[in-house]
Structures are given as C-alpha cells and as structure tokens.
Coordinates of C-alpha atoms and ligand atoms in Angstrom, one line a residue:
X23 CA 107.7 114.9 99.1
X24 CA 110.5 113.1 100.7
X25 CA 111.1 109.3 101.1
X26 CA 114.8 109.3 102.8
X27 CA 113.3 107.3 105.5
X28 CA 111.7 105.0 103.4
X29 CA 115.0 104.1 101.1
X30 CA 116.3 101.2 103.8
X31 CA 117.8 99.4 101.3
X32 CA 121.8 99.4 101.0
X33 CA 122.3 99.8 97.6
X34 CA 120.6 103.4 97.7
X35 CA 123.2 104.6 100.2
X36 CA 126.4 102.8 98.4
X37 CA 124.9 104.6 95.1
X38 CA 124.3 107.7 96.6
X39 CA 128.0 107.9 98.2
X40 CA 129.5 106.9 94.7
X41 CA 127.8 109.6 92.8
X42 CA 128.9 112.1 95.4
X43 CA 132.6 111.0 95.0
X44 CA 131.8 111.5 91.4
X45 CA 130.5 114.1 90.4
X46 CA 127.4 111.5 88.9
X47 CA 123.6 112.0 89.4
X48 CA 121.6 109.3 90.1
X49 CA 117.5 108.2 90.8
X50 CA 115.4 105.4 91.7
X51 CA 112.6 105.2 88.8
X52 CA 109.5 103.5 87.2
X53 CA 107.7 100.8 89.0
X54 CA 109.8 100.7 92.5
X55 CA 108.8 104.0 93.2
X56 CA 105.6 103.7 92.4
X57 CA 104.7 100.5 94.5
X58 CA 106.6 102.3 97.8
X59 CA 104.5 105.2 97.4
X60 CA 101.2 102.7 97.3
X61 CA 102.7 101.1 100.1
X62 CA 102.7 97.4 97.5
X63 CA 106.0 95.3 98.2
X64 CA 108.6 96.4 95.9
X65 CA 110.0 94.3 93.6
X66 CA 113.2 95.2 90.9
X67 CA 114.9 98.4 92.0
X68 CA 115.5 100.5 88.6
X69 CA 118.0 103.5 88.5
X70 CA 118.4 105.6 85.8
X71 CA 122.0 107.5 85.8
X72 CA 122.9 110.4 84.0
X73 CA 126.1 109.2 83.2
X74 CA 127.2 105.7 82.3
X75 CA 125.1 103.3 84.4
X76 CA 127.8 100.8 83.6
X77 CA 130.3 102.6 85.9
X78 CA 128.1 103.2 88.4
X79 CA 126.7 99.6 88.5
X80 CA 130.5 98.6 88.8
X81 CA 131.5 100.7 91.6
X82 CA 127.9 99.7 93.8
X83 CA 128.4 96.1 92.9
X84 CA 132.4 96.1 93.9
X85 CA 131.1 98.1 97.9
X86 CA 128.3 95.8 98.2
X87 CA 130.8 92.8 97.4
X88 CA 127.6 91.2 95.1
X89 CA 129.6 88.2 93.7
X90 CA 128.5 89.0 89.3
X91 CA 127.6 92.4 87.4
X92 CA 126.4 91.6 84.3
X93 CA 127.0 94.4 81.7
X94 CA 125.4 94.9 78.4
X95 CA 127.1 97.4 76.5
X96 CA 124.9 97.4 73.3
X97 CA 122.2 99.0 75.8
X98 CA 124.5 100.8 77.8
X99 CA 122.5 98.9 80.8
X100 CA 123.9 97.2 83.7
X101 CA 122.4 94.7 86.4
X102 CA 123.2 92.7 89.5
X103 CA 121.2 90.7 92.2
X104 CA 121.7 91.4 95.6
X105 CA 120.2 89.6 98.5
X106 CA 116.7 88.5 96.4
X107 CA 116.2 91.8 94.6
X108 CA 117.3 92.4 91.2
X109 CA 118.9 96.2 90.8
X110 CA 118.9 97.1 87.4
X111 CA 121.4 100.7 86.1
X112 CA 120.8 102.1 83.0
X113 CA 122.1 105.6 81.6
X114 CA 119.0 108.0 81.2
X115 CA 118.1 108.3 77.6
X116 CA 116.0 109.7 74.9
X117 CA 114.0 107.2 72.5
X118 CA 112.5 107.4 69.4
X119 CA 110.7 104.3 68.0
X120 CA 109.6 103.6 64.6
X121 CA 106.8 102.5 63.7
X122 CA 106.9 98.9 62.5
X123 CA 109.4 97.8 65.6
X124 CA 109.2 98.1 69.2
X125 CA 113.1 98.8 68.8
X126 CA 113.8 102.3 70.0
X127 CA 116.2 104.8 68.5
X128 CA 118.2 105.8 71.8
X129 CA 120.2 108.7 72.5
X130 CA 122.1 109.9 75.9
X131 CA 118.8 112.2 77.6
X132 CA 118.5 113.8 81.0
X133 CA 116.6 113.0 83.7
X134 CA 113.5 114.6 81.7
X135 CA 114.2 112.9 78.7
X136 CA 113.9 109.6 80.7
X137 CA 110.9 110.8 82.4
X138 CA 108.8 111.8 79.2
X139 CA 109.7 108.1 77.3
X140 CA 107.8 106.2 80.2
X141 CA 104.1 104.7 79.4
X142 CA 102.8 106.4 82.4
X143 CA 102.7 109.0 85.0
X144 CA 102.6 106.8 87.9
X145 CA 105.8 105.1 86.5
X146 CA 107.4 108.4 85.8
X147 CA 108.1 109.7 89.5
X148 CA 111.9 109.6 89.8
X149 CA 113.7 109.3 93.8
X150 CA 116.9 111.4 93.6
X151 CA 120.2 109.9 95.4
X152 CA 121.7 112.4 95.4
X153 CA 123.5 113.6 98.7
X154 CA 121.9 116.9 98.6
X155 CA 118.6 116.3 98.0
X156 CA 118.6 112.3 98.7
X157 CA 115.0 111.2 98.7
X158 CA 113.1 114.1 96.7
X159 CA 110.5 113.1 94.5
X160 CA 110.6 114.3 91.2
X161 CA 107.5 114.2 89.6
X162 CA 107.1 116.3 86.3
X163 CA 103.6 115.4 85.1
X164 CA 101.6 115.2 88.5
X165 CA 102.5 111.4 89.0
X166 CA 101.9 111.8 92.9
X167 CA 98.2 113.6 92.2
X168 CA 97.2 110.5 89.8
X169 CA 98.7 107.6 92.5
X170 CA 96.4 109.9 95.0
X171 CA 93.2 110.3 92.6
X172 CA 94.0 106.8 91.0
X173 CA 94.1 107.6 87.4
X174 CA 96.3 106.2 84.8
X175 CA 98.0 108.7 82.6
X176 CA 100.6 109.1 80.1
X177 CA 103.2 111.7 80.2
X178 CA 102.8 112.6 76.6
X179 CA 99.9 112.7 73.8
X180 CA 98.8 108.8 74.4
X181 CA 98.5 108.1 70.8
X182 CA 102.1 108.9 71.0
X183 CA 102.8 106.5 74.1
X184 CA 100.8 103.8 72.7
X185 CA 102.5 104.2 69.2
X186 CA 105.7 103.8 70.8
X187 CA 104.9 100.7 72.4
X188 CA 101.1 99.3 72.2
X189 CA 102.1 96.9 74.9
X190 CA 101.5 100.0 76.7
X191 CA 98.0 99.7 75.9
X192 CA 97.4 96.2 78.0
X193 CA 99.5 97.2 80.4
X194 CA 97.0 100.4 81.3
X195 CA 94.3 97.5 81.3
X196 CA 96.5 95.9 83.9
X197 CA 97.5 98.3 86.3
X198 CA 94.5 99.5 86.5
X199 CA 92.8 96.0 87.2
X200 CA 95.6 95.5 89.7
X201 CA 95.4 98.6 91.6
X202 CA 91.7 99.2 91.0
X203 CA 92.5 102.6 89.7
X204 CA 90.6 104.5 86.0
X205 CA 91.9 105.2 82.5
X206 CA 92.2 108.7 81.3
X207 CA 89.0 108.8 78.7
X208 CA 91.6 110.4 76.3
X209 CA 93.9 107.3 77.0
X210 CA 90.8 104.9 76.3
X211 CA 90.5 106.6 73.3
X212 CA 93.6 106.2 71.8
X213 CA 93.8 102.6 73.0
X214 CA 90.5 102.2 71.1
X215 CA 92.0 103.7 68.0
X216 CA 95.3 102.3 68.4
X217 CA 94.0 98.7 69.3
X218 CA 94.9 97.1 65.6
X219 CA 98.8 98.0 66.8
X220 CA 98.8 95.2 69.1
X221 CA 99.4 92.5 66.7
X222 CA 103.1 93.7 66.6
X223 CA 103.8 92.7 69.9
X224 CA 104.9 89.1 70.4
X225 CA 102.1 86.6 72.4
X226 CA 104.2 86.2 74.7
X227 CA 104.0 89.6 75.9
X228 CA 101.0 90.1 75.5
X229 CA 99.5 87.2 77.6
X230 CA 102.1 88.0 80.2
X231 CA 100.1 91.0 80.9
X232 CA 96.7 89.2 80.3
X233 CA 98.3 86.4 82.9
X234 CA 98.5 89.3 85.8
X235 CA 95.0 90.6 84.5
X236 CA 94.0 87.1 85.5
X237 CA 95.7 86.7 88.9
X238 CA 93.9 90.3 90.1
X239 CA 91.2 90.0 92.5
X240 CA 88.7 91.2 90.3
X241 CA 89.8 90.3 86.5
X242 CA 86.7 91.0 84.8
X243 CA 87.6 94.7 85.6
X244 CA 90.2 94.1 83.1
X245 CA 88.4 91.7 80.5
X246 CA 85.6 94.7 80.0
X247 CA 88.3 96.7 79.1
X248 CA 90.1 94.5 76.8
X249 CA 86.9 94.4 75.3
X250 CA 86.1 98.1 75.0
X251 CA 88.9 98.9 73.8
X252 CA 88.5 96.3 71.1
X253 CA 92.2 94.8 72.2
X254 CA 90.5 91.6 73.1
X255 CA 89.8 91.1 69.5
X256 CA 93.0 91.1 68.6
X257 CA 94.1 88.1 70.2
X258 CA 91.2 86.4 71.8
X259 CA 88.7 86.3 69.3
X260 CA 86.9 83.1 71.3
X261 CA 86.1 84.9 74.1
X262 CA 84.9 88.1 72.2
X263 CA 82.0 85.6 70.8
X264 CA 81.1 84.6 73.6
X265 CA 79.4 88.1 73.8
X266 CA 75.9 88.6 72.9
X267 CA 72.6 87.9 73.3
X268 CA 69.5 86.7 71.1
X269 CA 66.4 86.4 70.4
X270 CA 64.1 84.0 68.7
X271 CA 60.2 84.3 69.4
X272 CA 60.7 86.3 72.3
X273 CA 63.3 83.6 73.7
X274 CA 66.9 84.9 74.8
X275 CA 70.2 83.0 75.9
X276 CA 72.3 84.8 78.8
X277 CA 75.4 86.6 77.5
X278 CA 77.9 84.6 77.8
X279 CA 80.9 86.8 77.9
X280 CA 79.5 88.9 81.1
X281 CA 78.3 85.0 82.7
X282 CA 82.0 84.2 82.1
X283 CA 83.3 87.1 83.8
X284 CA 81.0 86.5 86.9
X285 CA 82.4 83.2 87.0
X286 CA 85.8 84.0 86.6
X287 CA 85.2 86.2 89.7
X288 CA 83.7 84.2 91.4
X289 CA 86.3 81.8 91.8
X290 CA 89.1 84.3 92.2
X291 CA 87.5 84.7 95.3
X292 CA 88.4 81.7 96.9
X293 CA 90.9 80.5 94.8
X294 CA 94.4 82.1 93.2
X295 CA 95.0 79.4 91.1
X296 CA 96.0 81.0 87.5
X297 CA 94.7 77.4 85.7
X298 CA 92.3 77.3 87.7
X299 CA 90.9 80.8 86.5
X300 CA 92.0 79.9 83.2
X301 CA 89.4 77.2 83.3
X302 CA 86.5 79.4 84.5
X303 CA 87.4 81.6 81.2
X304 CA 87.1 78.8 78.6
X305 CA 84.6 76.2 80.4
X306 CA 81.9 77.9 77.7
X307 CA 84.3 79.0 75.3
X308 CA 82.8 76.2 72.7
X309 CA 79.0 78.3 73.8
X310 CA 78.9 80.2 70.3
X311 CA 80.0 77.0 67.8
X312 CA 76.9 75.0 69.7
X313 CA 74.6 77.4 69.9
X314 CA 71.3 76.3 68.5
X315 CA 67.5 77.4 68.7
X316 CA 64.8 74.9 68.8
X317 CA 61.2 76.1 69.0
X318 CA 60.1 74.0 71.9
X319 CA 63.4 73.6 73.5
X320 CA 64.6 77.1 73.5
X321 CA 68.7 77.6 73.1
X322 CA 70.8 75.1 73.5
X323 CA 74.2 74.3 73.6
X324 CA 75.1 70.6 73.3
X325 CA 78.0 69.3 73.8
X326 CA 80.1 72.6 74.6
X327 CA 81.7 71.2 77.0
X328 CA 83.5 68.5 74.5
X329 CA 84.4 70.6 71.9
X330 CA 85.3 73.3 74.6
X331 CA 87.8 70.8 75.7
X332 CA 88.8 70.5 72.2
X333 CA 89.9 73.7 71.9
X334 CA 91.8 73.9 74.5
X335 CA 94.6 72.9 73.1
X336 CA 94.7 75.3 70.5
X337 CA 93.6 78.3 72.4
X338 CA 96.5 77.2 74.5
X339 CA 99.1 77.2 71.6
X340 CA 97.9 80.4 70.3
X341 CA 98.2 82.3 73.0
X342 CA 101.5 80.4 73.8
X343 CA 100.4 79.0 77.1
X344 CA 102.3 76.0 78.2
X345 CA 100.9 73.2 76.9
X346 CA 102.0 70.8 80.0
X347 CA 100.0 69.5 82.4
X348 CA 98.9 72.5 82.9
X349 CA 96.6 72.4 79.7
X350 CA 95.9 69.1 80.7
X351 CA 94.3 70.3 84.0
X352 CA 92.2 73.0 82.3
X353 CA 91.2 71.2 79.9
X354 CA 89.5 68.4 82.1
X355 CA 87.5 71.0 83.8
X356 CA 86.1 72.5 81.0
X357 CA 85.2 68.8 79.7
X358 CA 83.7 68.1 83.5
X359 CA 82.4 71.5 84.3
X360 CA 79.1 70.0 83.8
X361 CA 78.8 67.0 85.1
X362 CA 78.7 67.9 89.2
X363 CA 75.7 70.3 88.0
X364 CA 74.1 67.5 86.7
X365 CA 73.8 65.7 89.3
X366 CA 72.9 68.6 91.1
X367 CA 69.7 68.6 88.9
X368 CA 68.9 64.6 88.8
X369 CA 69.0 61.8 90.8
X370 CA 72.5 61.9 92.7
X371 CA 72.8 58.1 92.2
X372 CA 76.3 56.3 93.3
X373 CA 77.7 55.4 90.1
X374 CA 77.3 58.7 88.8
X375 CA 79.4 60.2 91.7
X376 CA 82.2 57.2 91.5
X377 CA 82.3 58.3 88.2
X378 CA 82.8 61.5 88.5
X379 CA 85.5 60.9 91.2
X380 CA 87.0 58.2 89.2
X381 CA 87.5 61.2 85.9
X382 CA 88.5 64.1 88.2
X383 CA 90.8 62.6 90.4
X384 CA 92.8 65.3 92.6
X385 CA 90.9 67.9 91.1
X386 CA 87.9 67.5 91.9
X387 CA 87.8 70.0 94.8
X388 CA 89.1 72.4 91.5
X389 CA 85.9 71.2 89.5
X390 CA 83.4 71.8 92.6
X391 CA 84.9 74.8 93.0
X392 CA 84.1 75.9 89.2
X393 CA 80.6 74.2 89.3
X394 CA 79.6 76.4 92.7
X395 CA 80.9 79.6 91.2
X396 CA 79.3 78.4 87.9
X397 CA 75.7 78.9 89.7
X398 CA 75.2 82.5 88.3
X399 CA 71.2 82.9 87.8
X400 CA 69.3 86.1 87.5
X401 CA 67.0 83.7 89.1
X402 CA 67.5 84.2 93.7
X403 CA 64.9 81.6 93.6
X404 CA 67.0 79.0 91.4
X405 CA 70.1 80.3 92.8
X406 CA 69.0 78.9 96.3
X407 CA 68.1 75.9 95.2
X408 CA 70.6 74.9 93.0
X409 CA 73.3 75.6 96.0
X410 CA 71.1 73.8 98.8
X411 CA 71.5 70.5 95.8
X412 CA 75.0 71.5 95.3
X413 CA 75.9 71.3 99.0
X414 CA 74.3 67.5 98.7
X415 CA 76.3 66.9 95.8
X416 CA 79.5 68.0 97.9
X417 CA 78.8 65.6 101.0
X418 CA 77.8 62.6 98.7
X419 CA 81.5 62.7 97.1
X420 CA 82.4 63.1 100.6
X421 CA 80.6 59.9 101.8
X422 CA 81.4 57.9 98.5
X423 CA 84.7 58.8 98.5
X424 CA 85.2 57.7 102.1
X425 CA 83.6 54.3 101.3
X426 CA 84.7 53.5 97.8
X427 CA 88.0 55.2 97.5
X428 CA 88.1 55.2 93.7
X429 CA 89.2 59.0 93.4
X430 CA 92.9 58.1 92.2
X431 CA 91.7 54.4 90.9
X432 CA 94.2 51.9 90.5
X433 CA 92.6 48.5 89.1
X434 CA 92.8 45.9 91.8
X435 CA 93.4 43.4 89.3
X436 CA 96.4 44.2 87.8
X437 CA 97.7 43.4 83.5
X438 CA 100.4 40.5 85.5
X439 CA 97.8 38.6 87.3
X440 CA 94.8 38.4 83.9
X441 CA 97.7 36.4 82.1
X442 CA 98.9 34.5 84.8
X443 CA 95.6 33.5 85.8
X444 CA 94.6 32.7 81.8
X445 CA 98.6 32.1 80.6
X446 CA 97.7 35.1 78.1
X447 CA 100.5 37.0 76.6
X448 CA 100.1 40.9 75.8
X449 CA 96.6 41.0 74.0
X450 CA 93.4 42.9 73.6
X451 CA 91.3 40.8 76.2
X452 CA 93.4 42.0 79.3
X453 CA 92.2 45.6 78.0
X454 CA 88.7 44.2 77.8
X455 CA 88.9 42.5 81.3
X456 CA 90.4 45.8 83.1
X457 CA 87.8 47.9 81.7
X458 CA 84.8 45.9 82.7
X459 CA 86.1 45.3 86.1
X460 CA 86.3 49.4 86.4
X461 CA 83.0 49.6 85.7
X462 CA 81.8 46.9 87.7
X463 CA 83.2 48.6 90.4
X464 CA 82.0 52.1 89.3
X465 CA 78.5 50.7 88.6
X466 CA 78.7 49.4 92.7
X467 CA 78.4 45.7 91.1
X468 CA 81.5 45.0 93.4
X469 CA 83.0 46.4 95.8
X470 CA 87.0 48.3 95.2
X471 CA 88.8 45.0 96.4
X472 CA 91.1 42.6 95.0
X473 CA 89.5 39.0 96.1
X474 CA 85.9 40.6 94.4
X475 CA 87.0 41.9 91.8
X476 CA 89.4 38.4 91.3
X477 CA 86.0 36.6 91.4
X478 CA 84.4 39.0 88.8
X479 CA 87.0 38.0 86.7
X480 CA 86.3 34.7 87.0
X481 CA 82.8 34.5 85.9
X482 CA 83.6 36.6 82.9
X483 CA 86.0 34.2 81.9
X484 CA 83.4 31.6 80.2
X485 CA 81.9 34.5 78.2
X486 CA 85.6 35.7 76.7
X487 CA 86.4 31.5 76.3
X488 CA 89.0 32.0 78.4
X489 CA 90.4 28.8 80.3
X490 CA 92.3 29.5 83.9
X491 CA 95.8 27.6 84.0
X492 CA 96.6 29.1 87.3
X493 CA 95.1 28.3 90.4
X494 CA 97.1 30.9 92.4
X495 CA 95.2 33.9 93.3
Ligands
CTP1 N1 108.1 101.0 81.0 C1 107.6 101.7 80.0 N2 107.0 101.0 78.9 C2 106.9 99.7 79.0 C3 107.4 98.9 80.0 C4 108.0 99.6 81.1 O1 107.7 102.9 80.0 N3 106.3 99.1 77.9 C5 108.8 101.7 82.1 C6 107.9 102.1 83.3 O2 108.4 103.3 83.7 C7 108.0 101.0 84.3 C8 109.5 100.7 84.2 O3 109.7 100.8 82.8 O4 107.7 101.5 85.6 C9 109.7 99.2 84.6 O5 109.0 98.3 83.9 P1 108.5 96.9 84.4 O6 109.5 96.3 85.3 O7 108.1 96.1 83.2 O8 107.1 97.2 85.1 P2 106.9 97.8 86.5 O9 106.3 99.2 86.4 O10 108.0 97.7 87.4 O11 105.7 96.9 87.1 P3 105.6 95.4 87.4 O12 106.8 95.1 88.2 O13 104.3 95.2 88.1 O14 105.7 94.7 86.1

C-alpha cells in the first residue's frame, strides 16, 4: 500500500527532503497512521528516525520557520507545533522495561526494533519518507489485515506487551470501544491474568483512558470489558458491586451494573457531555450499601440517592477527577436523579415541580435527560407508561417555569431590606425570614414578586416579635 497522495501535510515533504540530503531514514508511526488509514482525523504526527531525531527535528523545524523546537536530550526526543498539530521526532529504539517501573531500558533500534516495542498492531504500521519509496506502508505483523478485520493485536506474546506497560491493557479496552473493533481472545487472556499489574500505573492514567472509554458512543462496550477482564476491580471497585442479582423468596432486584450501562448509553445518545455520563455511572452507585429485603416490600434501596451523592466526592478524589464544579454538577444529579421520576409516578402537584426547578437550576434539562434514559424496564408495558408521565412531567416544568420563574431563584426580598425594614443588624432571623419567604413562594402561598413577598414579611413579623422602624418599602 501507498499513501503519497494522502501525506498533504508540509512537514512530511520538508522531512523527507532533509533525509535525502542526509543520508537519514525516516517514517510516520503509531496512532497518525493508523487513524489516516481508518479515515478518523489525525491528530499528533509521530516520526520515528533512525538516526538522531534531534537533528532531524532541527533541520524540519528551521525550513518550516516553526518559531520553538523543544529538545529533550535525556530521551533523545524532539518536538515542535506547527500550524495546530503537534509533530513529535524521536530516534527509533529498542526497550526493555522492568518490572516494577513503567521506565524502559532504551537502546538505539531499527525500524523493527521500534515496530516490535508498540502495544499493538494497528499502532505498529510505519509510513516511510523516504524519497525512494515515500509513502510505503510498512507493516511487519499484518497491521493493515487487523485495521481491515478490526481486531486488536499485539506485535509480540501479550503477556509480554502488557508486562511492559499494563496501561496497554485499558488502552485495548479503549480502542476497541472507540473503533468498535474485538480483542484477540489470547490478548483477553493475558489482560485477565495480568489485570493485578494495573495498580502500578498512576490514576491519572488510568482514568484518562477510562475518560475516552466514556466519551465513545457506546461505553458499556468498554465497561463489560473492564469488567471481564477483572481491570474494573482494580480501581473501581463501586461500580463492580453494583453487579449482581438476588434472590429472597423467589423475589429478585435488577442487576445494577448492566441497568447502569443501559443508562449510561442511553444518554450518550443524545448527549456528549463527559459529567453528564459521569452522572449516569454513579446515580446508583450507593445501590449495593442500601440494599435491603423486606418480606412484603420486596428490595429496596432507600435513600441511595443521598449517600450516592455522598460519595461522590470521594469516588471523585480517588479516581483523581477534578473536584470543581464539575463534581459539584454530578453530584446534584445523582442526589436529584429521583425526584423528576417521582413525580412521574404521583401527583405532579406545583410545589413539587417549583421545587425541583428551584434545586436543579440550569441543569435541569441534564437531570431530565438522566431521568428519561433512567426508564430502563424489562417491562414494554411500564416502559410506555412511565414515558407518556414523563413527557407530562416535562411540559409541567415548562409551564411552571414560564409562570413562576424560580429556576435560578434569587429572593425578592433581599438581607438589606429585612433590617432596614426591622433596624436589625446581621442575625439569625434574616436567615429565618429568607427561608420562609422561599417556601412560601415554592409552596404557591405567593406569588415570585417583591411587593407579595414584602407583605409576607410583614405578617410574619408579629410571630418573630419583630417591630418595623422603616416605613420605606
Ligand atoms: N504506544 C505504545 N504503548 C503505550 C502508548 C503508546 O506502544 N502505552 C505507542 C503506539 O504505537 C501509539 C503511539 O505510541 O500509536 C502514540 O501513542 P499515543 O499518542 O498515546 O496514542 P495514539 O495511538 O496516537 O492514540 P490517541 O491519539 O487516540 O491517544
């Protein structure tokens, strides 16, 4: 195969000039290859030099006038940014690792010695630029066949490739989530027996894989393997107990790992939101603490959604997750994932809906979304119905929120005005005054105005023995 017509891109011709006046050989490798072939767009252009990729990053850098090449000589790797893509040199090289440390043991390799340390196949096909054969694929272990069949491979024994580095073994589970493609079984294997190696890869790492896991159109393709492979365990137990199902006098709870996955799918397909799918994958995380059997109830799980928003925060920290806003967000739909299906099931009464606006805020298209891809019943005839209440839900927060306007709520009475009105300094009763006008106004005891709410305040001034020293209003 030849891609000459496909290499468009400046820096291939400038590099493949320099090595000619050289004497160097050159190739485009690993991921950039990989993604032209599947016709993806192309991200960090990697070329692997055999020769110092320092010189040649130089040299390409100086032609292409690109303003900084940053060297770093301990790695013998070079890099520079030119016009949004990130072109990255490095000599080729033959590793060794040991095994406590993902730090290799590098030598100066051929091209083959490069090819043979990369985790797989697909990310072993090699471009040459050189002028002779300038866009030739070189692909040594059948790299081209496995894009084609879509199979992930490794070059070498995977027990080896994984042993090198077991990051390797979530990034199988991610490529093939995100290109939809199947593990080797012998790979799978050796992921399964390798899993325990995992824990000497930072979190970091490894949740920067699970995050593009996540943002794939279909995750749970991913989260059954983590789980199969027994890698979930190693750094998500919480969602590994979510999986499961028993029995008490012939009465069974739903699994609630496979239920999270259909959710978690379900809202990928109409949101790509990362917190938002974050959210879907812990709103029953607290499921297995809660779990509990009564004989005429059945299962229940009370309260899950509270102490699912507790752990938030720590599932958060574990995984080192930012624990901004951003955990903020998720954790108010797991604490609210319940609520819109309440009222899906009762009596859709105002206050309940002003309440729920009032909690959610701007999320609350987020937390319908969740609740609608939350309906997940075996049950068609259930399924129906609870979407034909949903749908009501949805146009009552349409109608309240139209009237009422209490989804970002700002009191109308404000701290200033309570002590001007009462000549109170900072105290506990302008809390106590705040809070009961919110609720009259939740409750639909008054409506979201100043002058009622003024008035409200009035008449609850006898009760608190408050005296008004200002007649302004
Ligand atoms: N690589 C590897 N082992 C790793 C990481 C990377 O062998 N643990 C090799 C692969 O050949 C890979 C290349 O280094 O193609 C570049 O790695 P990286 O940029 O992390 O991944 P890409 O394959 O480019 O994929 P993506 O950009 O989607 O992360």
């Amino acid at each position: 195969m030849n891609l000459s017509q496909h290499l468009k891109h400046p820096v291939f011709k400038v590099c493949a000039q320099i090595c000619h006046e050289n004497g160097w050989e050159a190739y485009v490798v690993g991921g950039y290859v990989r993604d032209l072939i599947l016709e993806r767009p192309s991200k960090d252009i990697d070329i692997v030099v055999v020769g110092s990729g320092m010189e040649l990053a130089e040299k390409t850098g100086e032609k292409l006038r690109v303003k900084k090449v940053s060297l770093f000589k301990n790695f013998g790797t070079a890099h520079f940014r030119y016009k949004d893509i990130d072109v990255e040199f490095v000599g080729a090289r033959k590793e060794s690792y040991s095994r406590d440390s993902r730090k290799p043991v590098v030598e100066n390799g051929t091209l083959q010695d490069d090819q043979f340390r990369r985790d797989f196949t697909i990310n072993a096909l090699a471009i040459s630029l050189s002028k002779d054969n300038f866009g030739e694929v070189i692909d040594p272990f059948n790299g081209l066949e496995d894009l084609e069949k879509g199979i992930i491979r490794t070059p070498l024994d995977p027990a080896q490739t994984y042993s090198d580095d077991p990051l390797r073994m979530m990034r199988a589970i991610r490529f093939a989530t995100q290109l939809d493609f199947k593990i080797e079984s012998k790979s799978l294997q050796a992921i399964l027996e390798n899993s325990e190696r995992l824990d000497i890869i930072s979190k970091e790492r490894i949740v920067d894989e699970l995050n593009k896991i996540i943002l794939a159109k279909e995750p749970s393709r991913g989260f059954k393997l983590l789980f199969s492979t027994r890698l979930l365990h190693r750094f998500f137990p919480e969602m590994v107990a979510l999986q499961g199902i028993e029995t008490i006098s012939g009465k069974s709870h739903k699994d609630n790992f496979y239920h999270t996955l259909e959710v978690l799918d379900n809202v990928c397909m109409h949101s790509d939101n990362l917190w938002l799918r974050w959210a879907a994958i812990l709103h029953d995380i607290a499921k297995p603490p809660t779990k509990r059997f009564d004989e005429r109830v059945g299962w229940t799980f009370h309260g899950h959604e509270d102490l699912g928003a507790r752990m938030t925060p720590r599932i958060f920290k574990h995984l080192k997750l930012p624990l901004d806003h951003k955990m903020k967000y998720v954790q108010k739909l797991v604490r609210l994932h319940l609520r819109p299906i309440s009222l899906v099931k009762g009596n859709v009464t105002d206050s309940a809906v002003r309440r729920l606006l009032f909690e959610a805020g701007d999320d609350i298209e987020d937390l319908m979304l969740l609740c609608n891809a939350d309906i997940t019943s075996k049950n068609e005839f259930k399924v129906v119905k609870y979407r034909k209440n949903f749908e009501m839900v949805s146009q009552k927060l349409k109608d309240v929120e139209e009237k009422d306007r209490v989804r970002n709520f700002q009191p109308p009475v404000s701290g200033e005005v309570i002590m001007q009105t009462f000549g109170l300094g900072p105290c506990a009763e302008i809390g106590i005054i705040k809070t009961r006008i919110k609720d009259a106004i939740l409750e639909g005891e008054i409506p979201n105005e100043y002058e009622e709410a003024f008035n409200y305040m009035l008449a609850m001034a006898d009760e608190l023995k408050l005296k008004r020293v200002s007649s302004e209003k």
